mmCIF file of C-alpha atoms in Angstrom:
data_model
loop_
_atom_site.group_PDB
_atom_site.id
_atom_site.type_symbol
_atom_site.label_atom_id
_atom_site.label_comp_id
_atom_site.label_asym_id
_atom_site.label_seq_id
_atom_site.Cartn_x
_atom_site.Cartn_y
_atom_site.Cartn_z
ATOM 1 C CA UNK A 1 -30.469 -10.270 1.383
ATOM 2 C CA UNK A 2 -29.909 -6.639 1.703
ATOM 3 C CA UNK A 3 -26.281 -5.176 1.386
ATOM 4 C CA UNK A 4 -26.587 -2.184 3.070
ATOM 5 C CA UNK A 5 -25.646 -0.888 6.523
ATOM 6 C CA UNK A 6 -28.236 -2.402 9.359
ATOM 7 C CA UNK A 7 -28.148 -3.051 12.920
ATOM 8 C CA UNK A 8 -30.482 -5.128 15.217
ATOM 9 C CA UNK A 9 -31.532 -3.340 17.674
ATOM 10 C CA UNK A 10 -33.860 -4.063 20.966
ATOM 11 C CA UNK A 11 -37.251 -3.101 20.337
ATOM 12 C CA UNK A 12 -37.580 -1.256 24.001
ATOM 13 C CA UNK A 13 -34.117 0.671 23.692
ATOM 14 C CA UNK A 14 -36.045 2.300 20.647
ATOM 15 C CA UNK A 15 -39.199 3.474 22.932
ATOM 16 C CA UNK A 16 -40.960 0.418 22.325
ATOM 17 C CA UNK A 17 -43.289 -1.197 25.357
ATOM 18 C CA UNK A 18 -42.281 -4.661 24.830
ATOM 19 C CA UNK A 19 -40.432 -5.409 28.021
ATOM 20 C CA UNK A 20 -41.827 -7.450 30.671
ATOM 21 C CA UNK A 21 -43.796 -4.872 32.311
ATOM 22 C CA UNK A 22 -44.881 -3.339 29.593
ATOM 23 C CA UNK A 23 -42.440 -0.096 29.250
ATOM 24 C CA UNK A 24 -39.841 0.539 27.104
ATOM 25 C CA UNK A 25 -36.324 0.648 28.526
ATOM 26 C CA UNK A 26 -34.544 3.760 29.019
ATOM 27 C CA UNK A 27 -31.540 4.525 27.604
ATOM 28 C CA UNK A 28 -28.600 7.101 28.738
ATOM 29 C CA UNK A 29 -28.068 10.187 26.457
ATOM 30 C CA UNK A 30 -25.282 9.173 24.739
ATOM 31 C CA UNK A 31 -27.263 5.930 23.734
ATOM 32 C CA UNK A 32 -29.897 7.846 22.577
ATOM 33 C CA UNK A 33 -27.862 10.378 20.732
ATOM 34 C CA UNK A 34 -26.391 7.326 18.173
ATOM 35 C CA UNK A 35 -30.093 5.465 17.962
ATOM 36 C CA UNK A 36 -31.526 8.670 16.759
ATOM 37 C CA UNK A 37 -28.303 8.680 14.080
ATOM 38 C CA UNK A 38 -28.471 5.320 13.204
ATOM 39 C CA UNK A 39 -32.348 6.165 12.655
ATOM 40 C CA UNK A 40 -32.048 8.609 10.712
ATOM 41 C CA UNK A 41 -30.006 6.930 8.326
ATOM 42 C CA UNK A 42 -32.563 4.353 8.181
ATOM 43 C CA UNK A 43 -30.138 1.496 9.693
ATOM 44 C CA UNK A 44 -32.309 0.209 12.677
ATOM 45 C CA UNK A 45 -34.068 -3.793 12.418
ATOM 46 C CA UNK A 46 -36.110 -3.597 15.658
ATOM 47 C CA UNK A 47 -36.912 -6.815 17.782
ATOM 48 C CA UNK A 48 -37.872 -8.176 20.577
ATOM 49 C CA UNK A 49 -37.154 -11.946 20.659
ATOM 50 C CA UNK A 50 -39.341 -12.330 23.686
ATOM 51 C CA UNK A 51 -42.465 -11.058 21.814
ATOM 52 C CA UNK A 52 -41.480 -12.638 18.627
ATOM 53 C CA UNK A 53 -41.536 -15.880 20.599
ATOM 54 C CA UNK A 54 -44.616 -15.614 21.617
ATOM 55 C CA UNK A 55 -44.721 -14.120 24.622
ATOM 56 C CA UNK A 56 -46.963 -11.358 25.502
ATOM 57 C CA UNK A 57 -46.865 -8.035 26.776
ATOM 58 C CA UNK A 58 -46.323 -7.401 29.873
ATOM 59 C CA UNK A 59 -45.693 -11.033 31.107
ATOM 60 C CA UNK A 60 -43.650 -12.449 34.481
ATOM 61 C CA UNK A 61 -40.309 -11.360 34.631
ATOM 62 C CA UNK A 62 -37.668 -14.259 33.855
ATOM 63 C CA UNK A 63 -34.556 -15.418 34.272
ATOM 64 C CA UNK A 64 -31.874 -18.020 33.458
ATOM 65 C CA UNK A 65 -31.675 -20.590 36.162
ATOM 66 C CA UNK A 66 -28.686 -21.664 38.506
ATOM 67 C CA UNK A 67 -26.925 -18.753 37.498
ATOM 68 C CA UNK A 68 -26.135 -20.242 34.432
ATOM 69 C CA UNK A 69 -26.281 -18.128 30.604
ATOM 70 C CA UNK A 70 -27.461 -18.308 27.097
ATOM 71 C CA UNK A 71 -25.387 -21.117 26.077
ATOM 72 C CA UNK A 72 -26.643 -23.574 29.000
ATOM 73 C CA UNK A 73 -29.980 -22.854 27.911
ATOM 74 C CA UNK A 74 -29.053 -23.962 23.702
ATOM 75 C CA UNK A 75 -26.848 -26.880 25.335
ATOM 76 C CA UNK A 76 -30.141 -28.051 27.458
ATOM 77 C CA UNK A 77 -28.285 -27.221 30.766
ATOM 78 C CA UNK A 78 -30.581 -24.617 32.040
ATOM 79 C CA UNK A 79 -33.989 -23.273 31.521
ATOM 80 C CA UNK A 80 -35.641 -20.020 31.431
ATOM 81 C CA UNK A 81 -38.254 -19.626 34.288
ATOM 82 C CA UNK A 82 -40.693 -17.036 35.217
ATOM 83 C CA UNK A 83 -41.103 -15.994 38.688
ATOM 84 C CA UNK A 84 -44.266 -18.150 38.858
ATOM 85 C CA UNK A 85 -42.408 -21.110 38.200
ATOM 86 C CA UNK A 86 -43.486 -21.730 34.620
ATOM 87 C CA UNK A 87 -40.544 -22.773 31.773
ATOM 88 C CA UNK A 88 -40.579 -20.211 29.218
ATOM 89 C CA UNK A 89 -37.695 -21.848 27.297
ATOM 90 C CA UNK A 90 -39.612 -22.428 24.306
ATOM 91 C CA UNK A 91 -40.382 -19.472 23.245
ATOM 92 C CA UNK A 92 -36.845 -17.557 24.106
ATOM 93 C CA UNK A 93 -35.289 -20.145 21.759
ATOM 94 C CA UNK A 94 -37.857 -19.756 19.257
ATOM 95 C CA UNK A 95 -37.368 -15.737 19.841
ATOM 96 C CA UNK A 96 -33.787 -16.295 19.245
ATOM 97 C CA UNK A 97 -34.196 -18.257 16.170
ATOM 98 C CA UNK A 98 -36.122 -15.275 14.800
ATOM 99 C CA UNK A 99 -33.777 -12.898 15.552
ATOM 100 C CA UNK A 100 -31.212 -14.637 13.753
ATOM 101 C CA UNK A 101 -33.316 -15.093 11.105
ATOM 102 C CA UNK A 102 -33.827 -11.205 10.944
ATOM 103 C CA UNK A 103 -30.430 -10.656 11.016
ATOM 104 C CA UNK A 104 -29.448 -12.960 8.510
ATOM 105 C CA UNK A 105 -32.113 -11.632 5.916
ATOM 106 C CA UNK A 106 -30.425 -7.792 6.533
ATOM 107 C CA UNK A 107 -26.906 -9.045 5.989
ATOM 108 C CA UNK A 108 -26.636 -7.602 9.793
ATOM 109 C CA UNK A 109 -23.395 -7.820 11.313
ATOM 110 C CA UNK A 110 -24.161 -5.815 14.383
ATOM 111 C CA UNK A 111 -26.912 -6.072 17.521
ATOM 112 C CA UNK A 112 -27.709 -3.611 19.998
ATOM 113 C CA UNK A 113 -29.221 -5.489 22.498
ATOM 114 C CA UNK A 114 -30.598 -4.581 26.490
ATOM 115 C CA UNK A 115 -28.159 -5.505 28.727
ATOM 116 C CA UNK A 116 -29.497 -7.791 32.158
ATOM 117 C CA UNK A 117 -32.159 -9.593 30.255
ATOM 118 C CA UNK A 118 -32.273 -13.189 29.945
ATOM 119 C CA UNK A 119 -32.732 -12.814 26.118
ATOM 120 C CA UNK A 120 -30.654 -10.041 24.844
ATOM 121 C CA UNK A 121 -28.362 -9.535 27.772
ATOM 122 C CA UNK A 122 -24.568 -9.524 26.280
ATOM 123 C CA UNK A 123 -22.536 -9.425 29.542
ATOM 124 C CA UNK A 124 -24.788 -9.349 32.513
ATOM 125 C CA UNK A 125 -28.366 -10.719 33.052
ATOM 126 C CA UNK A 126 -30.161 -12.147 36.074
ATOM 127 C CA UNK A 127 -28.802 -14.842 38.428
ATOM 128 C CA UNK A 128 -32.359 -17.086 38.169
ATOM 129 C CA UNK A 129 -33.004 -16.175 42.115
ATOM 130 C CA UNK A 130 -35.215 -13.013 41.245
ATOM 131 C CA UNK A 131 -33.726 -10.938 43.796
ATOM 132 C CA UNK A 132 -32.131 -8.474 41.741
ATOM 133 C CA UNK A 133 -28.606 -10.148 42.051
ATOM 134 C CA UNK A 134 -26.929 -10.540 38.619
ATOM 135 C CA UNK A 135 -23.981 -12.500 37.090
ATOM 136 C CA UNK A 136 -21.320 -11.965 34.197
ATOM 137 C CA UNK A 137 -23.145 -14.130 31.149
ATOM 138 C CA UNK A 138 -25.105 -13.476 28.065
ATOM 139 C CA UNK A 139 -29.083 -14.163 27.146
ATOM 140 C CA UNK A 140 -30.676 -16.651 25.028
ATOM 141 C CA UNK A 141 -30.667 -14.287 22.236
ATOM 142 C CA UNK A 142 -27.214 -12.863 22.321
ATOM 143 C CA UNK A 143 -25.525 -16.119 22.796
ATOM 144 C CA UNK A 144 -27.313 -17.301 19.261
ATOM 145 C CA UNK A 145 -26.698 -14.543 17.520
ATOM 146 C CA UNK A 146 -22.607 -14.702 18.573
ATOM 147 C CA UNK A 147 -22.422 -18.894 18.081
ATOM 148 C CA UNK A 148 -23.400 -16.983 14.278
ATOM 149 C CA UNK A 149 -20.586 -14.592 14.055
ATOM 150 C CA UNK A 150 -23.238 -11.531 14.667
ATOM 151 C CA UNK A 151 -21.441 -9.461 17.377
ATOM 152 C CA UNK A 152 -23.591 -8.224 20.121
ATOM 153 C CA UNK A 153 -23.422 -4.625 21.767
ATOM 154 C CA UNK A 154 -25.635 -3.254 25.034
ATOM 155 C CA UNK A 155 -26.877 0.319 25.201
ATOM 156 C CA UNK A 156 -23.806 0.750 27.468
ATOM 157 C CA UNK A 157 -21.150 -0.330 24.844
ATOM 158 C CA UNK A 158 -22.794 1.301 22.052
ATOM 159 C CA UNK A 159 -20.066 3.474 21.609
ATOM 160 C CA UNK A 160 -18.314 0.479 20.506
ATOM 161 C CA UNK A 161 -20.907 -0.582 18.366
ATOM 162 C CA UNK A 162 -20.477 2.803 16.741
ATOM 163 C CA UNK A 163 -17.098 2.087 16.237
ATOM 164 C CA UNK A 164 -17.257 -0.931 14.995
ATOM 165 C CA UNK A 165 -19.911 -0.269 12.504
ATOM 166 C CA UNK A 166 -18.114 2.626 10.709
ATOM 167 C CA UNK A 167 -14.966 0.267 10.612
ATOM 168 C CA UNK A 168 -16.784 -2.829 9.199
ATOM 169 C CA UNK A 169 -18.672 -0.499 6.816
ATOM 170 C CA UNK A 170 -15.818 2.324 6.262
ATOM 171 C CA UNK A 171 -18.237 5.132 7.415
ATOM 172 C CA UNK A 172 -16.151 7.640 8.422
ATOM 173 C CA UNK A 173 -14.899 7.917 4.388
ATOM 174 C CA UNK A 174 -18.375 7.660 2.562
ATOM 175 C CA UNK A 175 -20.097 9.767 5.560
ATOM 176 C CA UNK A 176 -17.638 11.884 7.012
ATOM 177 C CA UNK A 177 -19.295 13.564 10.722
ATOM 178 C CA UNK A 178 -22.149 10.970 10.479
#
């Protein structure tokens, strides 16, 4: 297990075209401005539990049914559809599983994950309709990784993350301006 300073990150937010239709995800400059740091410094463990599930790119878009999160789907409350009716459960768990896994083998205390997705989502995803409407709640993904003490960030809180990883780490007094 590695010591050093790591943090999971989404495979899209990092230009990757792993999300369901095939394009990365876009990220605001501020977001971009701390990937590119945490690059540089060689701190980034990309994934994207969907594809390292077993899904393929792109595949149907999916969601969480009955409005329901992360944790339904681990408690065997809900399942994760795609919008052709198929139960893609399996492989989000087993996506999640690997993610953890990752994390675990980098000593990472920290994810970055896309926010809205039934996977990595860490405050918002999908409501399981498919008509755009979304609900407070966290993906399959970012619920397993917290239930393991790993605490999840979206590209909108990464400031946060930021914070927290210098503070966990003490960054600001081994790398002051970094």
């Amino acid at each position: 297990m590695s010591t050093s300073v790591r943090v999971l990150v989404s495979s899209c937010l990092l230009g990757h075209p792993v999300r369901y239709h095939g394009r990365p995800a876009a990220c605001e400059a501020d977001a971009d401005a701390v990937l590119a740091r945490w690059r540089a410094a060689g701190w980034l463990v990309p994934i994207c539990p969907e594809v390292a599930g077993g899904l393929p790119t792109p595949r149907p878009p999916a969601e969480i049914e009955h409005a329901l999160s992360g944790d339904a789907v681990w408690q065997r409350r809900a399942r994760v559809m795609d919008d052709t009716g198929a139960d893609v459960t399996a492989p989000f768990l087993e996506g999640a599983r690997r993610a953890l896994a990752l994390a675990q083998h980098h000593g990472i205390r920290i994810a970055v994950l896309k926010e809205d997705s039934p996977s990595c989502g860490s405050a918002s995803i999908y409501d399981g309709s498919f008509r755009g409407a979304k609900v407070s709640g966290e993906g399959v993904s970012a619920a397993w990784l917290r239930q393991h003490g790993i605490e999840v960030f979206s590209e909108h809180t990464i400031a946060l993350a930021d914070a927290r990883l210098r503070s966990l780490y003490r960054l600001d007094r081994l790398h002051p301006g970094t």
